[in-house]
PDB file of C-alpha atoms in Angstrom:
ATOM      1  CA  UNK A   1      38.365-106.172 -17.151  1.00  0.00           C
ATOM      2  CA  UNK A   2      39.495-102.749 -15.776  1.00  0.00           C
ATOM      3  CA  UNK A   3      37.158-100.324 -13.886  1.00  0.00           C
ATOM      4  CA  UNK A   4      35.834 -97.204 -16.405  1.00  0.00           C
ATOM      5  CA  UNK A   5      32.973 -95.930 -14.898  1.00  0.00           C
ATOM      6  CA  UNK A   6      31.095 -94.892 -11.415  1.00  0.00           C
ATOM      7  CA  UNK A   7      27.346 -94.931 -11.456  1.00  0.00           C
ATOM      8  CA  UNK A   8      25.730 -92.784  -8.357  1.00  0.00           C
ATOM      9  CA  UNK A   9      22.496 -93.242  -7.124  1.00  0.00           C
ATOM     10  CA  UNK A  10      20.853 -89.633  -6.641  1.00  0.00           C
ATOM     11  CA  UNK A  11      18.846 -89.648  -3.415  1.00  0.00           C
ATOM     12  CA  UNK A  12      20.551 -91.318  -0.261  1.00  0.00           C
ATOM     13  CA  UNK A  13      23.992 -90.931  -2.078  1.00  0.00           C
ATOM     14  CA  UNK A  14      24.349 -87.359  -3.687  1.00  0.00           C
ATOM     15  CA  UNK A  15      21.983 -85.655  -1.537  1.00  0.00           C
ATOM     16  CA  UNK A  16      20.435 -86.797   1.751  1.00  0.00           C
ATOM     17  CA  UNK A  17      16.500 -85.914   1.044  1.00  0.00           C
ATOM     18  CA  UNK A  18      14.350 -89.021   1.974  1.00  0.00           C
ATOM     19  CA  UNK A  19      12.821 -87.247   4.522  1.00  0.00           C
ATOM     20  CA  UNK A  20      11.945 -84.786   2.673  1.00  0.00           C
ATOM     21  CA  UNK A  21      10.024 -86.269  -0.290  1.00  0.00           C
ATOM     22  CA  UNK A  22       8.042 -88.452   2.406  1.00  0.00           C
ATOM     23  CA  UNK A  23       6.227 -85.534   4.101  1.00  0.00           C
ATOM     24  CA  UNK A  24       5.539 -84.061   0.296  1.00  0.00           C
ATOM     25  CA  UNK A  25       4.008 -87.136  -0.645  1.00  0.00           C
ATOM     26  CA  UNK A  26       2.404 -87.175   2.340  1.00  0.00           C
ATOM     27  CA  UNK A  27       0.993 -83.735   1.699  1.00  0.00           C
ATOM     28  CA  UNK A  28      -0.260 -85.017  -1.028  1.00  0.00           C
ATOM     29  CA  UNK A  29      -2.336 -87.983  -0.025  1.00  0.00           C
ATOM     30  CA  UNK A  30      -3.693 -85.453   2.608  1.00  0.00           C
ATOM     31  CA  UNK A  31      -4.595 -83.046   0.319  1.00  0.00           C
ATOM     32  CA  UNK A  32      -6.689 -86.309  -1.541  1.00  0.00           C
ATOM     33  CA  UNK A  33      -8.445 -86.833   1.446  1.00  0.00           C
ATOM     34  CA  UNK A  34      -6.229 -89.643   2.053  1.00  0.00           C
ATOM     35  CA  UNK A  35      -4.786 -91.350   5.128  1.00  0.00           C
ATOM     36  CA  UNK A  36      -0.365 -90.326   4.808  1.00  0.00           C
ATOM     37  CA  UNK A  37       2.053 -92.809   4.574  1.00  0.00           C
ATOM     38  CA  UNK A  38       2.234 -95.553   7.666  1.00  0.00           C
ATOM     39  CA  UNK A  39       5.940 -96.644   9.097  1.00  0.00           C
ATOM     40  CA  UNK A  40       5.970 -99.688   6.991  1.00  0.00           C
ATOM     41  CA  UNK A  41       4.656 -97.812   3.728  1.00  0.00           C
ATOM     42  CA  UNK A  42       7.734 -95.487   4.215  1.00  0.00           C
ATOM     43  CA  UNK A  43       9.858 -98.304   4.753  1.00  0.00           C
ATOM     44  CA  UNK A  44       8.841 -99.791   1.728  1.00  0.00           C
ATOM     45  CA  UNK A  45       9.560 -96.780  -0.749  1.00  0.00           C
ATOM     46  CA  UNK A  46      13.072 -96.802   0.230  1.00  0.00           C
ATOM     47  CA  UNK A  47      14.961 -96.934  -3.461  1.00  0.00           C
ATOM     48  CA  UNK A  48      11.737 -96.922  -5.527  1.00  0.00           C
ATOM     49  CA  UNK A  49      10.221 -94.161  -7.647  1.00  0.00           C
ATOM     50  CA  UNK A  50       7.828 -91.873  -7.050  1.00  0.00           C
ATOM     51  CA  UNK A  51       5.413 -92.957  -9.486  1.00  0.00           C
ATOM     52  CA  UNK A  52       5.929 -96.844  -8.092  1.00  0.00           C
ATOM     53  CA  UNK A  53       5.416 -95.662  -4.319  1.00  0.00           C
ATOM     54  CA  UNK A  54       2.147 -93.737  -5.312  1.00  0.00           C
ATOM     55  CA  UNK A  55       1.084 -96.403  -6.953  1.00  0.00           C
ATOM     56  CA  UNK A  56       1.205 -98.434  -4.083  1.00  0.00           C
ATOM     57  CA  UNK A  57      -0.453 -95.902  -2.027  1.00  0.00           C
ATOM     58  CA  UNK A  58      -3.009 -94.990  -3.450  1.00  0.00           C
ATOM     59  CA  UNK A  59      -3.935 -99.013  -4.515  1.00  0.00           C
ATOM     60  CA  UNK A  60      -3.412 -99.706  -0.749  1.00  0.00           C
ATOM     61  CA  UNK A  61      -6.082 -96.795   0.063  1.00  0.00           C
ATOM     62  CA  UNK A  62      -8.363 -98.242  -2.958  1.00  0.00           C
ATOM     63  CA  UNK A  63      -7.829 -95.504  -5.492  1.00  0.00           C
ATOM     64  CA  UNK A  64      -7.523 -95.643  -8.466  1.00  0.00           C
ATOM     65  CA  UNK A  65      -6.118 -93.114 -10.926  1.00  0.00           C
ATOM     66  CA  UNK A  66      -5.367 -92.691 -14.542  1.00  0.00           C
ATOM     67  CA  UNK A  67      -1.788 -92.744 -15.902  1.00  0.00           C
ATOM     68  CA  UNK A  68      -2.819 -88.983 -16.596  1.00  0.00           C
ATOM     69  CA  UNK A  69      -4.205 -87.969 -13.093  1.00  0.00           C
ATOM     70  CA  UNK A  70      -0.747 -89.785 -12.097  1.00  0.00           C
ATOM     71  CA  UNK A  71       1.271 -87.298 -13.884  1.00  0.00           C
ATOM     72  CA  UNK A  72      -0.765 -84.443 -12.281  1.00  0.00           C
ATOM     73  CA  UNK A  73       0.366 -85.805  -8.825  1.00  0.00           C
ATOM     74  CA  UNK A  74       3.743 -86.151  -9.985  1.00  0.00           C
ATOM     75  CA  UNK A  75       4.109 -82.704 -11.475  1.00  0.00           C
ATOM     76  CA  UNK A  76       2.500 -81.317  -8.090  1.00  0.00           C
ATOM     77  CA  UNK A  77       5.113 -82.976  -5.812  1.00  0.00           C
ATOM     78  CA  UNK A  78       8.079 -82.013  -8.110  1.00  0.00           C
ATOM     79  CA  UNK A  79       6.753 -78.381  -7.927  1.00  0.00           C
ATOM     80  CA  UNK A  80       6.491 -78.730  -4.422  1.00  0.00           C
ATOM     81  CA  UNK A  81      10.331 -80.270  -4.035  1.00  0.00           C
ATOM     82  CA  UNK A  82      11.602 -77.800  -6.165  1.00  0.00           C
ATOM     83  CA  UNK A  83      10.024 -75.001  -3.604  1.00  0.00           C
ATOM     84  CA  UNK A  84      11.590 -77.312  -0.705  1.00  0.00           C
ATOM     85  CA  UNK A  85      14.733 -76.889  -1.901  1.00  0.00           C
ATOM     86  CA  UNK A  86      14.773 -73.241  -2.275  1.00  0.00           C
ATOM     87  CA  UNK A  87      14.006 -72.653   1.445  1.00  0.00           C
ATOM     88  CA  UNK A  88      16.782 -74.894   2.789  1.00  0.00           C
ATOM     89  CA  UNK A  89      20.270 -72.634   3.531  1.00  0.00           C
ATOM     90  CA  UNK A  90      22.463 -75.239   2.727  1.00  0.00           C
ATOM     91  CA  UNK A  91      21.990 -78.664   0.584  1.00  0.00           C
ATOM     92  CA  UNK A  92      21.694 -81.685   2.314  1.00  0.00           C
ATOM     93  CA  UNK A  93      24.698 -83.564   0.447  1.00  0.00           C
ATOM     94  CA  UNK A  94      26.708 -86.287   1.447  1.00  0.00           C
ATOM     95  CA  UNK A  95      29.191 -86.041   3.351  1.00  0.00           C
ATOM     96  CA  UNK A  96      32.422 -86.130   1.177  1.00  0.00           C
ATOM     97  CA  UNK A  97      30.525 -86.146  -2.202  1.00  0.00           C
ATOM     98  CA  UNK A  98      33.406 -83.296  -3.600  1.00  0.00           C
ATOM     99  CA  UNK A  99      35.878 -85.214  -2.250  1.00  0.00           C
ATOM    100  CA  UNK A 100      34.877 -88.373  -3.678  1.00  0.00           C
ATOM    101  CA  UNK A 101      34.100 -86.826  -7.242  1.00  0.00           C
ATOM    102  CA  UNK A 102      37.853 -85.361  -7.401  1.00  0.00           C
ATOM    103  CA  UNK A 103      38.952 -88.797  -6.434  1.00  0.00           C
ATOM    104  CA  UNK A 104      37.247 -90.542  -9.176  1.00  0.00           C
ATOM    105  CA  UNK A 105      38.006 -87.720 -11.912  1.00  0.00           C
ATOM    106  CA  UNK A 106      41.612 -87.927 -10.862  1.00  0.00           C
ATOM    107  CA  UNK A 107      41.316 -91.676 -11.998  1.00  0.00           C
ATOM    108  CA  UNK A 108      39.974 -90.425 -15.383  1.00  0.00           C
ATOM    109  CA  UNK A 109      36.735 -92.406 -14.835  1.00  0.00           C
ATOM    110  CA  UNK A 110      33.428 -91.509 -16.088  1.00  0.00           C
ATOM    111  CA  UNK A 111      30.407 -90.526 -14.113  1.00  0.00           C
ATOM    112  CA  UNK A 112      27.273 -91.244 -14.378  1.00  0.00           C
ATOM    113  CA  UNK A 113      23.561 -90.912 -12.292  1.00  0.00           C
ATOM    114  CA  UNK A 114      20.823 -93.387 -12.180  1.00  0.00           C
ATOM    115  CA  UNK A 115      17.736 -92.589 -10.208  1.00  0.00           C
ATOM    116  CA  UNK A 116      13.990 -93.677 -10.239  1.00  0.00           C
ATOM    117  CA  UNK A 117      13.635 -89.314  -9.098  1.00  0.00           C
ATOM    118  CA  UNK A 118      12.449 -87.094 -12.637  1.00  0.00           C
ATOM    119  CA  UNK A 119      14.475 -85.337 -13.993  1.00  0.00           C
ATOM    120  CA  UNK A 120      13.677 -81.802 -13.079  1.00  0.00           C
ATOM    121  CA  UNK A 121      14.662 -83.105  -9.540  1.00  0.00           C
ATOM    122  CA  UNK A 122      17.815 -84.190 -10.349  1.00  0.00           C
ATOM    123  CA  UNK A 123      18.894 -81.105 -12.129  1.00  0.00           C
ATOM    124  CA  UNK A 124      17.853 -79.168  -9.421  1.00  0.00           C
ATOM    125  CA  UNK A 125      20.257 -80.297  -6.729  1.00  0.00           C
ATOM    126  CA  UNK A 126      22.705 -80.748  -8.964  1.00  0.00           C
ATOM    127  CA  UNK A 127      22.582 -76.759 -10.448  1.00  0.00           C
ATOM    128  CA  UNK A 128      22.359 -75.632  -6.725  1.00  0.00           C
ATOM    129  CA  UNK A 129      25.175 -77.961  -5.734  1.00  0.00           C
ATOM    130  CA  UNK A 130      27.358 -76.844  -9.164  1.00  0.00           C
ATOM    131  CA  UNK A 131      27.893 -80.564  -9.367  1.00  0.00           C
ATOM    132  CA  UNK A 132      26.164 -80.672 -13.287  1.00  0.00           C
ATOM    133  CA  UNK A 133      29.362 -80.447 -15.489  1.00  0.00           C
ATOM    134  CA  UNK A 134      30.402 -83.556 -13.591  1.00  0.00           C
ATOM    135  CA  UNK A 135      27.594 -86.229 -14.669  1.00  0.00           C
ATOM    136  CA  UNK A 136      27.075 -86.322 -18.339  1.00  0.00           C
ATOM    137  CA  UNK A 137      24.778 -89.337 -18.062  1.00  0.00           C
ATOM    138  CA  UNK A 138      21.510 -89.235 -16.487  1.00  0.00           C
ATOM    139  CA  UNK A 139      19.039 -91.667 -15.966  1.00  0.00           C
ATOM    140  CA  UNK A 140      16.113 -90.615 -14.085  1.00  0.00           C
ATOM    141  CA  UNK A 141      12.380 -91.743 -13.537  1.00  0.00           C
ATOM    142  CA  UNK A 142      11.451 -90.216 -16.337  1.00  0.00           C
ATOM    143  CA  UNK A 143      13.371 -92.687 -18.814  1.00  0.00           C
ATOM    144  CA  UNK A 144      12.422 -96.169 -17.158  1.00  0.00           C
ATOM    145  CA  UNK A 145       9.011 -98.024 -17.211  1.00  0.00           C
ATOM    146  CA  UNK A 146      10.414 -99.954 -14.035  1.00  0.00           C
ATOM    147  CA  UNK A 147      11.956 -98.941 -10.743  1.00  0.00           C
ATOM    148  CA  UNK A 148      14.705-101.034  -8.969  1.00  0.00           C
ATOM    149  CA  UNK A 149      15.717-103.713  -7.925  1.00  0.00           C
ATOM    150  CA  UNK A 150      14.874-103.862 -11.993  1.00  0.00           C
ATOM    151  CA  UNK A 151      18.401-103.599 -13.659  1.00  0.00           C
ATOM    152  CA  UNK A 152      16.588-101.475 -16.407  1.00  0.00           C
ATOM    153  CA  UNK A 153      18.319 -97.996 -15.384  1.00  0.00           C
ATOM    154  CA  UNK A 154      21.691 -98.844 -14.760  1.00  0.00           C
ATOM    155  CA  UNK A 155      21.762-101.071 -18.477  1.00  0.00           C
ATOM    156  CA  UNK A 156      20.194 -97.762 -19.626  1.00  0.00           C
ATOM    157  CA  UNK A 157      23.258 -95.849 -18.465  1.00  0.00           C
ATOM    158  CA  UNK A 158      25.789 -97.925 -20.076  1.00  0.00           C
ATOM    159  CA  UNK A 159      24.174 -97.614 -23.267  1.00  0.00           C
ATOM    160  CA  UNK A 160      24.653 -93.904 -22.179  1.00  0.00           C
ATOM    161  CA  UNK A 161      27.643 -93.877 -21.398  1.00  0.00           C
ATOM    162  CA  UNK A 162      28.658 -95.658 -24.810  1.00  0.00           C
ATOM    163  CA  UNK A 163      26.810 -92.582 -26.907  1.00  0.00           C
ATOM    164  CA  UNK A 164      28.515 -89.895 -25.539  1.00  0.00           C
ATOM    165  CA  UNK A 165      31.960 -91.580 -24.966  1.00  0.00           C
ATOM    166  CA  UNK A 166      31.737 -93.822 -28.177  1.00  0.00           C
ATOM    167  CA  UNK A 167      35.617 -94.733 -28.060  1.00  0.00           C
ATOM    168  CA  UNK A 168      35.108 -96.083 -24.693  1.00  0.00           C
ATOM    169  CA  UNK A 169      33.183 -99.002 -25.873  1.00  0.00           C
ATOM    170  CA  UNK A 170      32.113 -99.850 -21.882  1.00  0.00           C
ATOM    171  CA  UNK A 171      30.690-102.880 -20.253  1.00  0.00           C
ATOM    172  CA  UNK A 172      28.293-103.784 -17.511  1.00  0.00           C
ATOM    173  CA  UNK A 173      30.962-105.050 -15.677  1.00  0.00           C
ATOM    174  CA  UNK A 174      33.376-102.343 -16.157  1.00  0.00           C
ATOM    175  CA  UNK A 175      30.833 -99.950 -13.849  1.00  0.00           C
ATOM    176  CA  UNK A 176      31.341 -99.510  -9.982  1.00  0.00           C
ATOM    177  CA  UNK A 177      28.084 -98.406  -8.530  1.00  0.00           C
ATOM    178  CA  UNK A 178      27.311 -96.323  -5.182  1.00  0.00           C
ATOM    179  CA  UNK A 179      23.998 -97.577  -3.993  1.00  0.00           C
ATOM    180  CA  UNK A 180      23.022 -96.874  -1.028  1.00  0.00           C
ATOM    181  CA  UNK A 181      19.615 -99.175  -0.568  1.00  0.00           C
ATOM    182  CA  UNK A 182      19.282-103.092  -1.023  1.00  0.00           C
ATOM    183  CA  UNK A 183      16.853-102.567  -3.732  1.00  0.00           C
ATOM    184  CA  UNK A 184      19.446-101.000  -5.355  1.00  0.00           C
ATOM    185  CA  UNK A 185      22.307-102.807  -4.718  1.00  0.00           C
ATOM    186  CA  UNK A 186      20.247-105.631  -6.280  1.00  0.00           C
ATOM    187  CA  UNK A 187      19.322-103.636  -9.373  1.00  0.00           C
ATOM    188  CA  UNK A 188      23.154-103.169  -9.993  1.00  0.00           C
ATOM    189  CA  UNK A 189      24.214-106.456  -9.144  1.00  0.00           C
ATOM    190  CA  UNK A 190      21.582-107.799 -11.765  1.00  0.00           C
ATOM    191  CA  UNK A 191      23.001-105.260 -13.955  1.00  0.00           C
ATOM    192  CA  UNK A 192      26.680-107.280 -13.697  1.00  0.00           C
ATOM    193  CA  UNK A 193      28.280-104.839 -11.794  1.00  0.00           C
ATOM    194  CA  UNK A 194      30.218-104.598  -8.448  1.00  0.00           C
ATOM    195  CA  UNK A 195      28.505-102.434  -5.956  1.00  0.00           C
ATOM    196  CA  UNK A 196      29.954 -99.920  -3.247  1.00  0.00           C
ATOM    197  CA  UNK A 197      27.111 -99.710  -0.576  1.00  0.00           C
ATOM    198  CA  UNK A 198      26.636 -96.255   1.196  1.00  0.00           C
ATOM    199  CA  UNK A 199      25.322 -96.451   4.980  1.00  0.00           C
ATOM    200  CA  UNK A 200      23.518 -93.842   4.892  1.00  0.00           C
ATOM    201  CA  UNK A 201      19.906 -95.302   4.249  1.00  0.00           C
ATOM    202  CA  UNK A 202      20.287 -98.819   6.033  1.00  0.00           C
ATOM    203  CA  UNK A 203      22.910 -99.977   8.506  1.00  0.00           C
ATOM    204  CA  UNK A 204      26.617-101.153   7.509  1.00  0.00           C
ATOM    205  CA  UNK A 205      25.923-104.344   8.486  1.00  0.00           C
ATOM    206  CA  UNK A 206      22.989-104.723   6.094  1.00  0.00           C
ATOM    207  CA  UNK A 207      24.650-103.295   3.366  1.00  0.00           C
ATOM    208  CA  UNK A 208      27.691-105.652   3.840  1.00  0.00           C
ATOM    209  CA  UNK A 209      25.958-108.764   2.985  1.00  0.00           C
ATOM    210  CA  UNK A 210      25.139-107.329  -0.517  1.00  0.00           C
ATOM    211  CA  UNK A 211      27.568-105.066  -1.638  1.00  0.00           C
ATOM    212  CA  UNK A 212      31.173-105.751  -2.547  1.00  0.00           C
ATOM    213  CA  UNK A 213      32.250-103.054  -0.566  1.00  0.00           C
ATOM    214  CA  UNK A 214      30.499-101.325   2.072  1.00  0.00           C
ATOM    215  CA  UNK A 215      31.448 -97.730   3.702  1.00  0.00           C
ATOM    216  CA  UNK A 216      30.504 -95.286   6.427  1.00  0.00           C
ATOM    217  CA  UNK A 217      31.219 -92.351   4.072  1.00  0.00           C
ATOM    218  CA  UNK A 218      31.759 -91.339   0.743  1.00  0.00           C
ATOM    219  CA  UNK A 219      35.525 -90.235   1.807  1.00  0.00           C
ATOM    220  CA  UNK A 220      36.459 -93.608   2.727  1.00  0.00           C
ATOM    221  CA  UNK A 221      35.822 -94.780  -0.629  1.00  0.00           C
ATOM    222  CA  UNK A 222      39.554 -96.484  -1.584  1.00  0.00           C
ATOM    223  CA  UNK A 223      39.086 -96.187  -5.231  1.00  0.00           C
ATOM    224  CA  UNK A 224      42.528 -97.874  -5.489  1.00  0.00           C
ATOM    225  CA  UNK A 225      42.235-100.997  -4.350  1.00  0.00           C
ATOM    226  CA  UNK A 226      38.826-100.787  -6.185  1.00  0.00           C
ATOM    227  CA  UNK A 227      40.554-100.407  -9.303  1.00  0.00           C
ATOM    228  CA  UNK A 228      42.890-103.610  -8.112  1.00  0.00           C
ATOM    229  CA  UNK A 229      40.382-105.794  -7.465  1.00  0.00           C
ATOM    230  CA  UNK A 230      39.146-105.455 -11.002  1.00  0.00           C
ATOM    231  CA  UNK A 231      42.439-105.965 -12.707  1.00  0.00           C
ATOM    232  CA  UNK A 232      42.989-109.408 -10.609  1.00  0.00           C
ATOM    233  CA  UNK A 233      39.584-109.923 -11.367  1.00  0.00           C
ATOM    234  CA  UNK A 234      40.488-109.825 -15.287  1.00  0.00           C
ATOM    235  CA  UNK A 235      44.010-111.538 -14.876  1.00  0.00           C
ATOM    236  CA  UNK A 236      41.916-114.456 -13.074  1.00  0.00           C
ATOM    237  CA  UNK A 237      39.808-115.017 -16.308  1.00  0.00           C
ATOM    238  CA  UNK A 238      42.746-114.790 -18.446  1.00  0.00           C
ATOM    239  CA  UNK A 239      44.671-117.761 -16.566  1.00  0.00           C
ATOM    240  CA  UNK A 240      43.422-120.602 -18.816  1.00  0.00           C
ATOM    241  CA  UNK A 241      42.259-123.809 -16.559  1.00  0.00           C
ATOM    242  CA  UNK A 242      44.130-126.702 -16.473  1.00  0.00           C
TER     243      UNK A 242
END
């Protein structure tokens, strides 16, 4: 088993914009005459999709809308990000996100993106940032019935991965993942692959219990001994038992 591809989670690993889709979906609920999100409720939406966490809300606020009318709010707050982003003067990235990207291209691994965000989003940040030529792959809200810790997107992505590198013929377990919630650590760990956890959302010490690997910043990714640990990991399972 050797190490041929790194699957990034969008928001909380590429670009630092939690805060930022909270108030808009709290603009939102206001502008429905409902109550905005509570401390917990925000809590809670940490690595899930927008459609999931109004879902939640509005059920939790006793409304009730059509897939349709859900859409409509969906469509309003990607509108509404998209106008975000344009008054910001620089991008919230990660710190080290260039870096990293050489790094792993210097490896001749692929790269991929799986996020519960749409689409639109994603392309977005990714234009601004001139970071698009770099992920082929994209898996966003828009392609999955079910956010994580559901394994659904990151299975999605390898099938991917396989269609527009056919000659790479990759595995689930061939995929190195930077996550950088539990709920998504636990989608790519039910996915069969090893996990790098990013502290950016939730402390290093929370991370650590999940993830394989667990780092303070993108730069301090050590793709090497990454790439080790997978080789021993496939000379292991070659040693026949006795």
């Amino acid at each position: 088993m050797s190490l041929k591809a790194v699957l990034f989670n969008f928001n909380g690993v590429i670009i630092k914009d939690e805060s930022i889709h909270l108030k808009l979906i709290d603009e939102i609920l206001v502008q429905e005459n409902l109550q905005p999100g509570r401390v917990q409720e925000h809590q809670a939406s940490l690595a899930r999709g927008d459609r999931a966490y109004f879902q939640d809300l509005l059920k939790n606020r006793g409304r009730v809308v059509t897939p349709e009318y859900m859409s409509v709010l969906l469509t309003r707050k990607a509108q509404a990000y998209l106008l975000e982003l344009e008054k910001l003067e620089k991008l919230p990235l990660s710190s080290g996100i260039e870096d990293v990207i050489f790094q792993i291209r210097s490896c001749h691994l692929k790269m991929g993106l799986v996020s519960d965000s749409l689409h639109q989003e994603i392309q977005a940040v990714l234009n601004a940032a001139k970071l698009t030529e770099y992920f082929p792959v994209i898996v966003s809200g828009d392609d999955i019935t079910s956010s994580k810790p559901s394994p659904e997107g990151y299975l999605l992505a390898v099938e991917r991965m396989n269609q527009v590198y056919p000659e790479l013929n990759l595995q689930p377990d061939e995929c190195l993942v930077i996550e950088d919630t539990l709920a998504g650590i636990q989608a790519a760990k039910r996915a069969q692959m090893q996990v790098v956890g990013l502290a950016n959302t939730y402390p290093f010490h929370m991370l650590q219990r999940q993830a394989n690997w667990t780092i303070d910043y993108l730069i301090d990714l050590d793709l090497q001994r990454v790439q080790e640990v997978f080789l021993e990991k496939d000379v292991k399972s070659a040693v026949p038992e006795c």
